[in-house]
Backbone as CSV, one residue per row, in Angstrom:
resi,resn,N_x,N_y,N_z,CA_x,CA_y,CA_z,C_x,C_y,C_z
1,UNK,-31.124,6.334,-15.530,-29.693,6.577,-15.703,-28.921,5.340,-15.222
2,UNK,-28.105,4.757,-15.633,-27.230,3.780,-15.739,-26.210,4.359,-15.029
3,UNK,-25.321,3.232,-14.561,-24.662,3.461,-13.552,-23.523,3.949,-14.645
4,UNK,-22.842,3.531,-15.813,-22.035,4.700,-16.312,-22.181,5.830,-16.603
5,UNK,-23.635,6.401,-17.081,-23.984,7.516,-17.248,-23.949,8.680,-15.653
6,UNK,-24.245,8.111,-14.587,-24.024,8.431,-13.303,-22.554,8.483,-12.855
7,UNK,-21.763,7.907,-13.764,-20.016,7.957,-12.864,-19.942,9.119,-13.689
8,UNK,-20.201,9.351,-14.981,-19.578,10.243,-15.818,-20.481,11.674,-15.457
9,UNK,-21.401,11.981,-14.778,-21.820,12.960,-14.584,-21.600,13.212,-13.112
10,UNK,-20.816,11.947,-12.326,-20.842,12.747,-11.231,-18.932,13.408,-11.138
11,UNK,-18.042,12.943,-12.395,-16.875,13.381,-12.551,-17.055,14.968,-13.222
12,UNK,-17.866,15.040,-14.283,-18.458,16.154,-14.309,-19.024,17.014,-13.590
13,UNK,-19.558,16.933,-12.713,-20.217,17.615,-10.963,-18.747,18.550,-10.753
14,UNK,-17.689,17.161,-10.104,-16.546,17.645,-9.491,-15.517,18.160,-10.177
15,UNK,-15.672,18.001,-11.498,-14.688,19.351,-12.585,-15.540,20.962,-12.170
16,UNK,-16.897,20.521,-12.548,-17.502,21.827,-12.731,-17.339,22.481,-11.645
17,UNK,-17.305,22.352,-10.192,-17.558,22.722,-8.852,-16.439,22.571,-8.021
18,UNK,-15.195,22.622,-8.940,-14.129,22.227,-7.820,-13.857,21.279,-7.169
19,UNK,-14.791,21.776,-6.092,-14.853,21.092,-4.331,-16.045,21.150,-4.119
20,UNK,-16.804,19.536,-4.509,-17.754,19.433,-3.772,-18.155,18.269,-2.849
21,UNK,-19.281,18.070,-1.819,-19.130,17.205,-0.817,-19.902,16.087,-1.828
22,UNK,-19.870,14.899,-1.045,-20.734,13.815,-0.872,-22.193,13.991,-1.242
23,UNK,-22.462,14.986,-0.106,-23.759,14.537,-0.096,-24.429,15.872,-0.971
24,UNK,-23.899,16.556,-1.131,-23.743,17.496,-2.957,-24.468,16.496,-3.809
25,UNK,-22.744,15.903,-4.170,-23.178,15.291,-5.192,-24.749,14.432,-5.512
26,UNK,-24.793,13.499,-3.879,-26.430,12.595,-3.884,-27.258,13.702,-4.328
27,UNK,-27.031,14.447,-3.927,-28.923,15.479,-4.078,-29.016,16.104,-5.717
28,UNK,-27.431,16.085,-6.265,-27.787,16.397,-7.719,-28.289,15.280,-8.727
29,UNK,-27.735,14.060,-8.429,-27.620,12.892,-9.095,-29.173,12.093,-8.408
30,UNK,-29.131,12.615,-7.520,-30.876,11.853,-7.068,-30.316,10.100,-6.583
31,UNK,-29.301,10.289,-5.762,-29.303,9.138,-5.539,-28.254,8.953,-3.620
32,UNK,-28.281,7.699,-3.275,-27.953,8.072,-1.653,-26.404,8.497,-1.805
33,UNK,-25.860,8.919,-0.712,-24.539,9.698,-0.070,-24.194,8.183,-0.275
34,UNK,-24.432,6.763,0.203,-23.797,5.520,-0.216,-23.445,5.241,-1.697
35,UNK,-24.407,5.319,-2.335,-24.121,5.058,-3.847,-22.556,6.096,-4.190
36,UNK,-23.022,7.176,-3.926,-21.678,8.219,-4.283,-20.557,7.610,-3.915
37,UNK,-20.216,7.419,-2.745,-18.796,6.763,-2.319,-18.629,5.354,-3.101
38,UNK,-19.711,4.546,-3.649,-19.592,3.566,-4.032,-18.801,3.711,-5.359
39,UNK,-19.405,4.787,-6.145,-19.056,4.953,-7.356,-17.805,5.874,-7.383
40,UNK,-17.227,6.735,-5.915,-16.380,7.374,-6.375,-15.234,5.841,-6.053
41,UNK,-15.413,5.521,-5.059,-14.421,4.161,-5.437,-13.911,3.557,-6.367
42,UNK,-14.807,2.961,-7.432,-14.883,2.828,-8.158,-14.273,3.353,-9.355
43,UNK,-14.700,4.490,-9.388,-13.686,5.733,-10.436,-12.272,5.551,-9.621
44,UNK,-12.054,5.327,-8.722,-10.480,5.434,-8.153,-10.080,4.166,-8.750
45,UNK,-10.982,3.183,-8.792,-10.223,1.583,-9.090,-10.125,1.365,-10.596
46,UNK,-10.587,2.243,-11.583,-10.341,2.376,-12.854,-9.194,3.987,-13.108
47,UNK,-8.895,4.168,-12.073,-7.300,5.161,-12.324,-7.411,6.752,-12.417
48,UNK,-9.524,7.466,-11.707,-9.405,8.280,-11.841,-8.741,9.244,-10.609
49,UNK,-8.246,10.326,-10.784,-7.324,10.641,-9.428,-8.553,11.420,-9.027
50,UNK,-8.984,11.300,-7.901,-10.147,11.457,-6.929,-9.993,12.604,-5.928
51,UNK,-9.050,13.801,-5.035,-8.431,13.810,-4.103,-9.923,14.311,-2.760
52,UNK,-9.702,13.869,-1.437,-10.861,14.201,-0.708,-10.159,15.111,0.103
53,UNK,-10.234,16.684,0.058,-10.358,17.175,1.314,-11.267,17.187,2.846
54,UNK,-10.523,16.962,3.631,-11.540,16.972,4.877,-11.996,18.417,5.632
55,UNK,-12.775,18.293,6.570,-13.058,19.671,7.324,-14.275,20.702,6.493
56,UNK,-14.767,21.303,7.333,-15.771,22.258,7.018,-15.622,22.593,5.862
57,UNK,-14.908,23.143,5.006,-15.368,23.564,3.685,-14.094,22.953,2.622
58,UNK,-14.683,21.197,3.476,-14.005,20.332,2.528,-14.716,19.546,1.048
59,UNK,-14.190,18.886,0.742,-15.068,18.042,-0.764,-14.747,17.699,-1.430
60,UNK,-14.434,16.817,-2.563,-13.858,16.683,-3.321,-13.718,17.066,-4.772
61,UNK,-12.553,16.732,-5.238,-11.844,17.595,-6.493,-10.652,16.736,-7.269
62,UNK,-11.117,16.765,-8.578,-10.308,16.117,-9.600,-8.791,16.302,-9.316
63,UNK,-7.664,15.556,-9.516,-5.682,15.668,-9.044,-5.613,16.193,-10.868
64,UNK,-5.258,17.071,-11.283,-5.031,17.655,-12.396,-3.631,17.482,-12.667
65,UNK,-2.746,17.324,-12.151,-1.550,16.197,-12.200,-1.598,15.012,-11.843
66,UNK,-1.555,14.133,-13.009,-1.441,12.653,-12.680,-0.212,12.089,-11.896
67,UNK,-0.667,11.265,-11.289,0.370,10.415,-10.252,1.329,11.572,-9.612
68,UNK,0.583,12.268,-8.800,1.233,13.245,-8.081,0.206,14.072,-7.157
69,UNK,1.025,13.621,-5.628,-0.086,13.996,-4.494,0.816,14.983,-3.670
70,UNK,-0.107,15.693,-3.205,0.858,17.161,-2.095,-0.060,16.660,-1.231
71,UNK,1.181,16.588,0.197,0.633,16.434,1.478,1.407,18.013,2.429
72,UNK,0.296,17.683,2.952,0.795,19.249,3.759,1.218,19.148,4.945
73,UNK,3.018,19.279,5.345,3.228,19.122,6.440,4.196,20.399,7.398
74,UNK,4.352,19.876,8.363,4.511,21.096,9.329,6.083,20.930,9.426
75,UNK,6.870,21.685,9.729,8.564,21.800,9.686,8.801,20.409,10.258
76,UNK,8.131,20.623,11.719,8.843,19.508,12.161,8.504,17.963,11.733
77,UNK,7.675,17.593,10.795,6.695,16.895,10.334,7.886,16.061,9.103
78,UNK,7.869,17.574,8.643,9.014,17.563,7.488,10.268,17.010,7.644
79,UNK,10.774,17.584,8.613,11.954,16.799,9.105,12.570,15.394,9.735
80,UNK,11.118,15.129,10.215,10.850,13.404,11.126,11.167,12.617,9.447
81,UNK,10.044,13.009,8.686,9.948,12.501,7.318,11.315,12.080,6.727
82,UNK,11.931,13.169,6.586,13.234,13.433,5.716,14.150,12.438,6.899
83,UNK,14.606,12.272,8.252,15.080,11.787,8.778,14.655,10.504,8.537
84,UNK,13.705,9.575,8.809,13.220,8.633,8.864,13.511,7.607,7.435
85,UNK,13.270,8.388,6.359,13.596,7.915,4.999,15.315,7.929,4.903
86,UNK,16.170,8.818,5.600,17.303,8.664,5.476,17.461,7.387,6.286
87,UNK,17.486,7.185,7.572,17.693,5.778,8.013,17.333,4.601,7.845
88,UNK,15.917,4.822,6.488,15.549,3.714,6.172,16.385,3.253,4.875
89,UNK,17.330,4.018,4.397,18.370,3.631,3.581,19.281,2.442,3.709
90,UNK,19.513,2.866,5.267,20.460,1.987,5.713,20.083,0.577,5.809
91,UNK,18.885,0.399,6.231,18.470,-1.112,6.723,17.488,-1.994,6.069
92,UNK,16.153,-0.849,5.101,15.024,-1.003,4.761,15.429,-2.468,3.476
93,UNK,14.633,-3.279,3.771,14.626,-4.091,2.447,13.308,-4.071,1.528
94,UNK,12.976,-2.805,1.509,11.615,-2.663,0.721,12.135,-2.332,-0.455
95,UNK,11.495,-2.547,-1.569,11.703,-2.173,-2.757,11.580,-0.979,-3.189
96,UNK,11.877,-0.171,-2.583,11.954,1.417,-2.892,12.730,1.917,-3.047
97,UNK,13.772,1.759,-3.126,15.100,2.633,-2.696,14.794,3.512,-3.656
98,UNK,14.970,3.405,-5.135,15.243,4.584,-6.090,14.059,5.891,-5.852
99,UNK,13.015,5.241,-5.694,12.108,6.137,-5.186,11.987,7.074,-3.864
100,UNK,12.678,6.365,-2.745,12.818,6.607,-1.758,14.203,8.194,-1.629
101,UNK,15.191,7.369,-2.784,16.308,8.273,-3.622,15.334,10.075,-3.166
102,UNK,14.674,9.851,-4.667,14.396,10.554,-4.861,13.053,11.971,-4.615
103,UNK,12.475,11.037,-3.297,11.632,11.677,-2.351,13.123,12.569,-1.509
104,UNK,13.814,11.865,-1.112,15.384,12.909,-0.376,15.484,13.482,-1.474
105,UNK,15.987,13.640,-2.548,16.261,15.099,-3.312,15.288,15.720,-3.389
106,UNK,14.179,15.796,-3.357,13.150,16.786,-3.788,13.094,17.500,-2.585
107,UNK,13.240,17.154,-0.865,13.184,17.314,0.186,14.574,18.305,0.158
108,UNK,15.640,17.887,-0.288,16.766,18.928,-0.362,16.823,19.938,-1.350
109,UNK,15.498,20.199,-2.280,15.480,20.814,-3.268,14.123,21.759,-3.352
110,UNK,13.653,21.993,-1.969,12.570,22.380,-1.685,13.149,23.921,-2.130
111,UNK,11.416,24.818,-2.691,11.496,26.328,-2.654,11.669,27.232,-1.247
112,UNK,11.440,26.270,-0.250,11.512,27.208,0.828,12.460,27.020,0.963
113,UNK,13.632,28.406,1.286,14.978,28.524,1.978,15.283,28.224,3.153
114,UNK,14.456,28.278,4.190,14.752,28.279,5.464,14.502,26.551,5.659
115,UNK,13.403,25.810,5.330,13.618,24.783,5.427,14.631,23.639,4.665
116,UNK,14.925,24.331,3.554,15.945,23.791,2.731,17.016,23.857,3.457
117,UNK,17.745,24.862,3.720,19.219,24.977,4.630,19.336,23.739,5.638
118,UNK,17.909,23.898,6.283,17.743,23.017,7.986,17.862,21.519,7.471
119,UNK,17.301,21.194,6.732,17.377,19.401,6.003,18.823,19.296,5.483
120,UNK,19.414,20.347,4.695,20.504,19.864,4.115,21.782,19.892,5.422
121,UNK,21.631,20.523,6.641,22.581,20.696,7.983,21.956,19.378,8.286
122,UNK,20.952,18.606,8.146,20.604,17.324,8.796,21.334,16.256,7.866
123,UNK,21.007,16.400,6.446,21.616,15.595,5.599,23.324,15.252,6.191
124,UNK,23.878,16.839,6.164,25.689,16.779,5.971,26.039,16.279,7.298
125,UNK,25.037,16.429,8.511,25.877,16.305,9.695,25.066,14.815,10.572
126,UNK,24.266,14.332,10.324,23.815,13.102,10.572,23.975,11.999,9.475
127,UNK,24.529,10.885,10.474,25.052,9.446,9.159,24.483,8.488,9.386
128,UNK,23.987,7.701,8.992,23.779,6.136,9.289,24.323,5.038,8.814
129,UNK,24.867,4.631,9.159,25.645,3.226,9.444,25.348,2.471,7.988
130,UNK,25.349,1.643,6.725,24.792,0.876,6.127,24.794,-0.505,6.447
131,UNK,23.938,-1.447,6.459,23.980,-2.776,6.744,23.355,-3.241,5.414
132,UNK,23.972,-4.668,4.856,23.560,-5.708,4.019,22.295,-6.041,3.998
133,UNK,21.643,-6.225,2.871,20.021,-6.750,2.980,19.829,-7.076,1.766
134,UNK,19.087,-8.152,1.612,18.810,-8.867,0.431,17.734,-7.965,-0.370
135,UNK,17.699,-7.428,-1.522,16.884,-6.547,-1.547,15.369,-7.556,-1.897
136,UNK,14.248,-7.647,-2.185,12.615,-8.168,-2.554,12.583,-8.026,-3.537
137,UNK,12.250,-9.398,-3.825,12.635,-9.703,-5.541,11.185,-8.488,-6.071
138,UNK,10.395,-8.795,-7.354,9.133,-7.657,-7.518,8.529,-8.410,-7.801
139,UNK,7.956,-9.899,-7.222,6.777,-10.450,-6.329,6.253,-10.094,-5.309
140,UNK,6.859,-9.140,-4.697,6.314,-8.092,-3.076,5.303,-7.655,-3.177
141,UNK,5.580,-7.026,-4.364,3.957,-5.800,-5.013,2.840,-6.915,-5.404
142,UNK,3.189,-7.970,-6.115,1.657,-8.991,-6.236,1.279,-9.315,-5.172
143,UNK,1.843,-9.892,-4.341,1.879,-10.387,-2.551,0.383,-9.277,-2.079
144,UNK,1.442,-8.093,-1.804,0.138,-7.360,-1.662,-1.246,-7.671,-1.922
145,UNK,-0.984,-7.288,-3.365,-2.611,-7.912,-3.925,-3.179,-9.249,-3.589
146,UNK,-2.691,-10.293,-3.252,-3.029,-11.148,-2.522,-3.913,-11.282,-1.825
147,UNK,-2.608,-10.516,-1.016,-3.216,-10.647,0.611,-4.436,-9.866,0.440
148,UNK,-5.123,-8.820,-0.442,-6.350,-8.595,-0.353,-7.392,-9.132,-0.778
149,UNK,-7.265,-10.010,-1.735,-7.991,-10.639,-2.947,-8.691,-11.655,-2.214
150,UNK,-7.363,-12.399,-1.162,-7.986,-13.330,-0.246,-8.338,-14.948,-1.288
151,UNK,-7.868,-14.767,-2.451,-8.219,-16.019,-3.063,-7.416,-16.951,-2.563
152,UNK,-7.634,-18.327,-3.355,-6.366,-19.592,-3.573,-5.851,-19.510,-4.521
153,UNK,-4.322,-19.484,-3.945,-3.551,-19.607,-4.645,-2.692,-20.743,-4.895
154,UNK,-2.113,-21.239,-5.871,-0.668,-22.309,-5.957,0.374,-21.607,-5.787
155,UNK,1.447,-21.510,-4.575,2.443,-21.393,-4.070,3.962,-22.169,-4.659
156,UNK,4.801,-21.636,-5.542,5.693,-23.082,-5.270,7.077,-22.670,-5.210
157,UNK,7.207,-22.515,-3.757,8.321,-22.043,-2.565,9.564,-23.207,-2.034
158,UNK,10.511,-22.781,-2.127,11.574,-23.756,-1.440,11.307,-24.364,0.194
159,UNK,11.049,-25.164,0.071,10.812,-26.055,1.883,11.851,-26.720,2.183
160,UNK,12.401,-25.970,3.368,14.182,-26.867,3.213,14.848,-27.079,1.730
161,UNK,14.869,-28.106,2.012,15.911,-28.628,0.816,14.370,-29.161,-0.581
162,UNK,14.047,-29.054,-0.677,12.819,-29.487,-1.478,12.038,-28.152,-2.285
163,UNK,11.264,-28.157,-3.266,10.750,-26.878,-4.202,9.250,-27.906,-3.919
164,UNK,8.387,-27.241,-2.809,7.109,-27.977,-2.687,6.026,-26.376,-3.590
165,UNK,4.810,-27.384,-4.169,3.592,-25.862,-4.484,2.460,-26.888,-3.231
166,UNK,2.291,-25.496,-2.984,0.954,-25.596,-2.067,-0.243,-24.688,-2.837
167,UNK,-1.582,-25.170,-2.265,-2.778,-24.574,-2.432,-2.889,-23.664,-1.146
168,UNK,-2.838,-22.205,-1.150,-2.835,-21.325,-0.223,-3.601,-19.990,-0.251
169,UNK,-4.344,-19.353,0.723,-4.669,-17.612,1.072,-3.877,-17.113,1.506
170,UNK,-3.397,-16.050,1.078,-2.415,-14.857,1.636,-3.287,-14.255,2.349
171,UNK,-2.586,-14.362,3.668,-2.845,-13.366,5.149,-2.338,-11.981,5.160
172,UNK,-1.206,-11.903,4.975,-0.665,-10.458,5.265,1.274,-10.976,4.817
173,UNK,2.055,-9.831,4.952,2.889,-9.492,5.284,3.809,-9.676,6.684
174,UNK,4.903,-10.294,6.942,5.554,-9.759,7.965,6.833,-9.357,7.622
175,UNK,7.576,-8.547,8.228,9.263,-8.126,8.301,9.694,-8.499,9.744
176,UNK,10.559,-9.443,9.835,10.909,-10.028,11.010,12.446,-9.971,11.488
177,UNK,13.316,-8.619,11.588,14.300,-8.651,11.787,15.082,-8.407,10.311
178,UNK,13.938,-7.809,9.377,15.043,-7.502,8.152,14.494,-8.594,6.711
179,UNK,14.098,-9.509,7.452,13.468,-10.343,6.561,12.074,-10.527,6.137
180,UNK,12.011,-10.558,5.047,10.180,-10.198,4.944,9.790,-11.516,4.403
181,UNK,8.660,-12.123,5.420,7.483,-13.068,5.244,6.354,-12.692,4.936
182,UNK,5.752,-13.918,3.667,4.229,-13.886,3.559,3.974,-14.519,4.354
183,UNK,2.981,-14.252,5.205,1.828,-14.989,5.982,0.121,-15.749,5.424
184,UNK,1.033,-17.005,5.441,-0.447,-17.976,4.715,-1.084,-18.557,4.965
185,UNK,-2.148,-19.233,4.782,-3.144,-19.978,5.305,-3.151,-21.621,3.900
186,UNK,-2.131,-22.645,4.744,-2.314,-23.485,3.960,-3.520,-24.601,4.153
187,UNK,-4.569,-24.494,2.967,-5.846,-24.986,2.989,-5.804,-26.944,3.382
188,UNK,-4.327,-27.244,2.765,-4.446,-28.188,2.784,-3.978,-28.915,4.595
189,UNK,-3.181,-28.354,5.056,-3.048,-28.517,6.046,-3.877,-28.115,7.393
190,UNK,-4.973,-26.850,6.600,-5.332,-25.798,7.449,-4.837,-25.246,8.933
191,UNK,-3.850,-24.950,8.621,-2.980,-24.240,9.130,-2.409,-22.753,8.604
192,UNK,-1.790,-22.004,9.614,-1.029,-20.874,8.594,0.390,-21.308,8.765
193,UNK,1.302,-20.525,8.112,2.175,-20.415,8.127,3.162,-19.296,7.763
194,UNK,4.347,-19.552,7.790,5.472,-18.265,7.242,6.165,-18.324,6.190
195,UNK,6.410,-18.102,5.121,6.833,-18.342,3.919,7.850,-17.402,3.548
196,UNK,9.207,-17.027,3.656,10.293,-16.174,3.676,9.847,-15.831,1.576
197,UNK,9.609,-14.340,1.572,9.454,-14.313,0.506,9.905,-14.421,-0.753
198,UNK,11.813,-14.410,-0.720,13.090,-14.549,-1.339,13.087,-15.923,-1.854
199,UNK,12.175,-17.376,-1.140,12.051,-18.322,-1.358,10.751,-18.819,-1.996
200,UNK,10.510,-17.864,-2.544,8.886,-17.941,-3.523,9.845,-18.188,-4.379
201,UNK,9.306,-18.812,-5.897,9.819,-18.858,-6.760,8.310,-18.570,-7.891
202,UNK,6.931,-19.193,-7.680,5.862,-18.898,-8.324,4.953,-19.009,-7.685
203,UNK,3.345,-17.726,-8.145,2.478,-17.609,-7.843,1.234,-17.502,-8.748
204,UNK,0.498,-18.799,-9.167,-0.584,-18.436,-9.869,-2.015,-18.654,-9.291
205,UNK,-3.073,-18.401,-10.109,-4.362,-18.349,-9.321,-5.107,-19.785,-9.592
206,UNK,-5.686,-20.454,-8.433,-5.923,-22.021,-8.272,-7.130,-22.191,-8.666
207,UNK,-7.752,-22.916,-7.935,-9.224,-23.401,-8.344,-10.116,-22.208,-7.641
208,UNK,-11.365,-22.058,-7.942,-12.022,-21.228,-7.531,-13.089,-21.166,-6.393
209,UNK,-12.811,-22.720,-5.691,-13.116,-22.764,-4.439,-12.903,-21.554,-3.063
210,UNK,-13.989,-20.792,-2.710,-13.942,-20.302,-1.550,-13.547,-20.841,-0.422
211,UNK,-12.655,-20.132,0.495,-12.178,-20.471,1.856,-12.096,-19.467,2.680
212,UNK,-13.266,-19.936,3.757,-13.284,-18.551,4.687,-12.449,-18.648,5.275
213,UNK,-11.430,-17.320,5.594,-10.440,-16.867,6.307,-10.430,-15.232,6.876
214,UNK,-11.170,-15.046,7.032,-11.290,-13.773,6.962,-11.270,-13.098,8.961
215,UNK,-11.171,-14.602,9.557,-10.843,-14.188,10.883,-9.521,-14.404,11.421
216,UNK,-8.801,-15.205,10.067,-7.290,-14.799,10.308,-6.424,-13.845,10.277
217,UNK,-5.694,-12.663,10.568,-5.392,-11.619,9.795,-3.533,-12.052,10.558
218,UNK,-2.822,-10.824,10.017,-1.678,-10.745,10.340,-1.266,-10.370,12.120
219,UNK,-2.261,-9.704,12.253,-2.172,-10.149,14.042,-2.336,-11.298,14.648
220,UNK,-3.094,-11.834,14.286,-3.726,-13.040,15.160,-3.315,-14.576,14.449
221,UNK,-2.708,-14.359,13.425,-1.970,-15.993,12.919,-1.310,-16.621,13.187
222,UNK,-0.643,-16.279,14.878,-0.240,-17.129,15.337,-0.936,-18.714,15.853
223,UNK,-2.221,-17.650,16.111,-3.133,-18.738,17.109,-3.165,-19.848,16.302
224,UNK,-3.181,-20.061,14.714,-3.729,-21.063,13.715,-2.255,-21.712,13.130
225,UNK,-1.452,-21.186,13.803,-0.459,-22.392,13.575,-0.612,-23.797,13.569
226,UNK,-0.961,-24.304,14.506,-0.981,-25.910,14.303,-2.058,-26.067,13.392
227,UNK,-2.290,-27.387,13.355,-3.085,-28.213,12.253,-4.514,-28.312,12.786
228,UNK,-5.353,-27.734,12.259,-6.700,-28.034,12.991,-7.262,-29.481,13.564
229,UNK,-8.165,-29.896,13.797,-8.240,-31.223,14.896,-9.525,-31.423,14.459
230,UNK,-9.492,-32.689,13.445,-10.603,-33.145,12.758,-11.561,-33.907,13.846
C-alpha cells in the first residue's frame, strides 16, 4: 500500500468511526502510531479539516463544516474573550479587524439568553479609548510563512533614507509598542536585525543555499546583534 492509498483509507477509518484514536487507526492500517500522525499532518497541510479531541474517550473526527471550529468555553472564559477582543479594537495593529468585527457580533448574538444579556451589559457599559495605528500592509501573513520556512530570502526594505535588498532568514515577529517588526538574520552581515514591517516594500525567494539558524529564535536575537568576529 502506497502512502496515498494509506491517507485515503485512513480518512475513510475516521468518516466510518467517528472518533477514533491514533493508535486505532496504526493497528487497522498495519502501520506505527508515528506514521499516523505523520500522515494525519499531512492531510491537514493539503486542507483536510482533521479535528482531535483529547481525554479518555477522545479521537479523532472529520470538521463537516469547512473553515469552522467550536471551542468550548466556560462563562467566564467567554467573557475574558469578548472583553479582550473589544480592547484589542482600540490599539491592535493586526490585520484583523473585520474579522475580529465579527467574532463580537456572533458573541452578542449568541443562543444562550443569559449569556447574551451579560456580554451585551459589558458591550453598552464598558468603552475603550481609540488610538491611531498604522494598520499591516498583507505582507504580515507571508512574513509568517517565513519565519517558518526558515529559507533566504531577498529583502528590499527602506534603510533610512535609502531602498537597500538584503539576502536574509526570517526569525520571528515582534510588536514593540504598537509597531510590528520582522526579526532577521542578515547572512551577509551575519547578524540579526529589526526590520519595521510598514518599510518592506518586497519579498522574494533567493538562492538556495542553506543557513543554519535554527538557534536563533525570537527570544534570544538579541544576543546576535552585532557582527560576528571572523
Amino acid at each position: 500500500m502506497n502512502k496515498r492509498e494509506r491517507q485515503n483509507k485512513l480518512v475513510l477509518a475516521i468518516q466510518e468511526n467517528r472518533q477514533i484514536t491514533a493508535s486505532e487507526l496504526a493497528t487497522d492500517l498495519n502501520v506505527s502510531k508515528r506514521t499516523i500522525l505523520r500522515d494525519i499532518q499531512d492531510l491537514e497541510d493539503q486542507g483536510v479539516k482533521i479535528l482531535a479531541k483529547h481525554g479518555k474517550l477522545g479521537g479523532y473526527q472529520l470538521q463537516e463544516t469547512p473553515n469552522s471550529y467550536e471551542i468550548e468555553l466556560t462563562e467566564n472564559q467567554l467573557s475574558a474573550l469578548f472583553l479582550v477582543l473589544n480592547e484589542s479594537q482600540s490599539y491592535s495593529t493586526l490585520p484583523y479587524k473585520e474579522e475580529i468585527n465579527a467574532i463580537i457580533k456572533k458573541c452578542l448574538n449568541l443562543p444562550y439568553t443569559k449569556m447574551r444579556r451579560y456580554l451585551k451589559k459589558l458591550d453598552r457599559y464598558i468603552k475603550f479609548d481609540h488610538s491611531e495605528h498604522l494598520n499591516l500592509p498583507p505582507i504580515f501573513s507571508e512574513v509568517l510563512i517565513y519565519c517558518t520556512e526558515r529559507n533566504v530570502m531577498a529583502v528590499e526594505y527602506n534603510n533610512r533614507t535609502d531602498i537597500v535588498t538584503e539576502n536574509v532568514i526570517f526569525i520571528g515577529l515582534l510588536c514593540d509598542e504598537g509597531l510590528w517588526k520582522a526579526v532577521i538574520f542578515e547572512i551577509g552581515l551575519g547578524k540579526t536585525n529589526e526590520i519595521p514591517i510598514v518599510d518592506i516594500h518586497d519579498i522574494s525567494y533567493s538562492f538556495g543555499k542553506t543557513i543554519k539558524t535554527q538557534d536563533i529564535t525570537v527570544n534570544n536575537y538579541q544576543q546576535f546583534l552585532n557582527p560576528t568576529e571572523s
